[in-house]
Coordinates of C-alpha atoms in Angstrom, one line a residue:
X1 CA 0.3 58.6 17.0
X2 CA 1.5 57.7 20.5
X3 CA -2.0 58.4 21.8
X4 CA -3.6 56.4 19.0
X5 CA -1.4 53.3 19.3
X6 CA 1.0 52.1 22.0
X7 CA 3.6 50.4 19.8
X8 CA 5.7 49.3 22.7
X9 CA 2.8 47.6 24.5
X10 CA 1.8 46.0 21.2
X11 CA 5.3 44.5 20.6
X12 CA 5.6 43.4 24.2
X13 CA 2.3 41.6 24.1
X14 CA 3.4 39.2 21.3
X15 CA 5.5 36.7 23.5
X16 CA 2.7 36.4 26.0
X17 CA 0.1 35.8 23.4
X18 CA 2.2 33.4 21.4
X19 CA 2.9 31.4 24.6
X20 CA -0.8 30.2 24.4
X21 CA -0.5 29.2 20.7
X22 CA 0.0 25.5 21.6
X23 CA -3.5 25.5 23.2
X24 CA -5.0 27.0 20.0
X25 CA -3.2 24.6 17.7
X26 CA -3.8 21.6 20.0
X27 CA -7.6 22.1 20.0
X28 CA -7.6 22.7 16.2
X29 CA -5.5 19.7 15.4
X30 CA -7.1 17.4 18.0
X31 CA -10.6 18.3 16.8
X32 CA -9.6 17.7 13.1
X33 CA -8.3 14.2 13.9
X34 CA -11.4 13.2 15.9
X35 CA -13.8 14.9 13.4
X36 CA -12.2 13.0 10.5
X37 CA -13.2 9.8 12.2
X38 CA -16.7 11.1 12.8
X39 CA -17.0 12.5 9.3
X40 CA -15.7 9.2 7.7
X41 CA -18.1 7.1 9.8
X42 CA -21.1 9.2 9.0
X43 CA -20.2 9.5 5.4
X44 CA -20.0 5.7 5.0
X45 CA -23.3 5.3 6.8
X46 CA -24.9 7.6 4.3
X47 CA -23.2 6.1 1.3
X48 CA -24.2 2.5 2.3
X49 CA -27.7 3.6 3.5
X50 CA -27.3 1.9 6.9
X51 CA -30.8 1.6 8.4
X52 CA -31.6 3.6 11.6
X53 CA -28.0 5.0 11.6
X54 CA -28.7 6.9 8.4
X55 CA -31.6 8.7 10.0
X56 CA -29.6 9.5 13.1
X57 CA -26.7 10.7 10.9
X58 CA -29.0 12.9 8.9
X59 CA -30.4 14.5 12.0
X60 CA -27.0 15.0 13.5
X61 CA -25.7 16.8 10.4
X62 CA -28.8 18.9 10.1
X63 CA -28.7 20.0 13.7
X64 CA -25.0 20.9 13.7
X65 CA -25.2 22.8 10.4
X66 CA -28.4 24.6 11.6
X67 CA -27.1 25.9 15.0
X68 CA -24.3 28.3 15.8
X69 CA -21.0 26.9 17.0
X70 CA -21.2 29.1 20.1
X71 CA -24.4 27.4 21.1
X72 CA -22.9 24.0 20.6
X73 CA -19.9 24.9 22.8
X74 CA -22.3 25.9 25.6
X75 CA -24.4 22.7 25.1
X76 CA -21.3 20.5 25.4
X77 CA -19.8 22.5 28.3
X78 CA -23.0 22.5 30.4
X79 CA -24.7 19.4 29.0
X80 CA -22.0 16.7 29.4
X81 CA -21.6 17.3 33.2
X82 CA -25.4 17.0 33.6
X83 CA -25.5 13.8 31.6
X84 CA -22.7 12.3 33.6
X85 CA -24.2 13.4 36.9
X86 CA -27.6 11.9 35.8
X87 CA -26.0 8.5 35.1
X88 CA -24.1 8.6 38.4
X89 CA -27.2 9.4 40.5
X90 CA -29.8 7.3 38.7
X91 CA -27.8 4.2 37.6
X92 CA -24.6 4.3 39.5
X93 CA -22.6 4.5 36.3
X94 CA -19.5 6.6 35.6
X95 CA -18.7 6.9 39.3
X96 CA -15.0 7.2 38.6
X97 CA -15.5 10.5 36.6
X98 CA -15.3 13.7 38.6
X99 CA -16.8 16.4 36.3
X100 CA -15.4 19.1 38.5
X101 CA -11.8 18.3 37.5
X102 CA -12.4 17.9 33.7
X103 CA -10.4 20.7 32.1
X104 CA -12.3 23.1 29.8
X105 CA -10.0 22.2 27.0
X106 CA -11.7 18.8 26.8
X107 CA -15.1 20.3 26.4
X108 CA -13.7 22.6 23.7
X109 CA -12.1 19.7 21.9
X110 CA -15.4 17.7 21.9
X111 CA -17.5 20.7 20.8
X112 CA -15.2 21.4 17.9
X113 CA -14.9 17.8 16.9
X114 CA -18.7 17.3 16.9
X115 CA -19.1 20.5 14.9
X116 CA -16.4 19.9 12.3
X117 CA -17.4 16.2 12.0
X118 CA -20.8 17.2 10.5
X119 CA -19.2 19.4 7.9
X120 CA -16.5 16.9 7.1
X121 CA -19.1 14.2 6.6
X122 CA -20.5 15.9 3.5
X123 CA -17.0 16.7 2.2
X124 CA -15.8 13.1 2.6
X125 CA -19.0 11.7 1.2
X126 CA -18.9 13.9 -1.9
X127 CA -15.1 13.1 -2.3
X128 CA -15.8 9.3 -2.2
X129 CA -18.7 9.6 -4.6
X130 CA -16.6 11.6 -7.0
X131 CA -14.3 8.6 -7.6
X132 CA -15.3 6.9 -10.9
X133 CA -17.6 4.0 -10.4
X134 CA -15.4 1.9 -12.6
X135 CA -12.8 2.0 -9.9
X136 CA -15.3 0.2 -7.6
X137 CA -16.1 -2.4 -10.2
X138 CA -12.5 -3.0 -11.0
X139 CA -11.6 -3.5 -7.4
X140 CA -14.4 -6.0 -6.9
X141 CA -13.5 -7.8 -10.2
X142 CA -10.0 -8.6 -8.9
X143 CA -11.3 -9.9 -5.6
X144 CA -10.7 -7.1 -3.2
X145 CA -12.7 -6.9 0.0
X146 CA -14.6 -3.7 0.7
X147 CA -12.0 -2.7 3.2
X148 CA -9.1 -3.3 0.8
X149 CA -11.0 -1.4 -1.9
X150 CA -11.5 1.6 0.3
X151 CA -8.0 1.7 1.7
X152 CA -6.0 1.0 -1.4
X153 CA -8.2 2.4 -4.3
X154 CA -10.9 4.8 -3.2
X155 CA -9.5 6.7 -0.2
X156 CA -6.3 7.8 -1.9
X157 CA -8.2 9.2 -4.8
X158 CA -10.9 10.8 -2.6
X159 CA -8.3 12.4 -0.4
X160 CA -6.9 14.4 -3.3
X161 CA -10.4 15.7 -4.0
X162 CA -11.2 16.5 -0.3
X163 CA -7.9 18.1 0.8
X164 CA -8.8 21.7 -0.4
X165 CA -12.1 21.6 1.5
X166 CA -10.4 19.9 4.5
X167 CA -7.8 22.6 4.5
X168 CA -10.3 25.4 4.4
X169 CA -12.2 23.9 7.3
X170 CA -9.1 23.5 9.3
X171 CA -8.1 27.1 8.8
X172 CA -11.6 28.2 9.8
X173 CA -11.4 26.0 12.9
X174 CA -8.1 27.7 14.0
X175 CA -9.9 31.0 13.8
X176 CA -13.0 29.7 15.5
X177 CA -11.0 28.6 18.5
X178 CA -11.2 32.2 19.5
X179 CA -14.6 31.3 21.0
X180 CA -13.2 28.9 23.6
X181 CA -12.4 31.7 26.0
X182 CA -16.1 31.8 26.9
X183 CA -15.8 28.5 28.7
X184 CA -12.5 29.4 30.5
X185 CA -9.9 28.1 28.0
X186 CA -7.0 30.6 27.8
X187 CA -5.9 30.4 24.2
X188 CA -4.2 33.2 22.3
X189 CA -7.5 35.1 22.1
X190 CA -8.2 34.6 25.7
X191 CA -4.6 35.7 26.6
X192 CA -5.1 38.8 24.5
X193 CA -8.3 39.7 26.3
X194 CA -6.5 39.3 29.7
X195 CA -3.6 41.5 28.5
X196 CA -6.0 44.1 27.2
X197 CA -7.9 44.3 30.4
X198 CA -4.8 44.7 32.5
X199 CA -3.3 47.5 30.4
X200 CA -6.5 48.9 29.1
X201 CA -5.0 48.5 25.6
X202 CA -7.5 46.3 23.8
X203 CA -6.7 47.9 20.4
X204 CA -3.1 47.0 20.7
X205 CA -3.6 43.4 21.8
X206 CA -6.2 42.7 19.2
X207 CA -3.9 43.9 16.5
X208 CA -1.2 41.6 17.9
X209 CA -3.5 38.6 18.1
X210 CA -4.9 39.2 14.6
X211 CA -1.3 39.2 13.3
X212 CA -0.6 35.9 15.1
X213 CA -3.8 34.3 13.6
X214 CA -2.8 35.6 10.2
X215 CA 0.7 34.2 10.3
X216 CA -0.5 30.8 11.6
X217 CA -3.1 30.6 8.8
X218 CA -0.5 31.5 6.1
X219 CA 1.8 28.7 7.4
X220 CA -1.0 26.2 7.5
X221 CA -2.1 27.2 4.0
X222 CA 1.5 26.6 2.7
X223 CA 1.7 23.2 4.4
X224 CA -1.7 22.2 2.9
X225 CA -0.4 23.0 -0.6
X226 CA 2.5 20.6 0.0
X227 CA 0.1 17.9 1.3
X228 CA -2.2 18.4 -1.6
X229 CA 0.7 18.0 -4.1
X230 CA 1.7 14.8 -2.3
X231 CA -1.8 13.4 -2.4
X232 CA -2.1 14.2 -6.1
X233 CA 0.5 11.5 -6.9
X234 CA -2.3 9.0 -6.9
X235 CA -3.9 10.7 -9.9
X236 CA -3.5 9.3 -13.3
X237 CA -0.5 10.6 -15.1
X238 CA 1.2 12.0 -12.0
X239 CA 4.5 10.4 -11.1
X240 CA 5.5 10.4 -7.4

């Protein structure tokens, strides 16, 4: 058993791996917040059939859903510096930005936000459209503006419908952050790879990091259940 698995090394690797947990959670939470804004904007564009923007939104969603996340990370990591450099040299814009000092975490955050935003767009759109049309008519009948109608009537009900899918996507995002090591971000997966290469004990560190991911996802799942119960207070017949 000792030759198969180094228990001591496995246990000792936990603190070092967990020390990088804030990076993993930070990217996941940050991308969720930004992607919610992207998803809500694109969902409303599709719902209200905004000319030109609707076509752009459709292409964006189709491209993101039709390409691997790994490719998107590379496109953001290598593409954004080239775009910034182009504007700097051709038009003299963005001169205050030094692409050489932009941390890789920023690129990871942008890549995950763009990716998750496309998927959340469809989730949010379907959640909004699931609200009974009578709710829209009632809000208009009492003189509510479109903004008031969305904030006070539609969004609270749509949120309760969307939360399960949002939660699943957030958990998937936490696990997908294991890809950010390819652009130099040292998250818990990256730290595990470094530890494994130092001690030539990849089996042990991958067991450790899988346990960390598992525990984090369980905690997030429990929190999402509480959030869903809280959101359900808007449903008819539920008393908060």
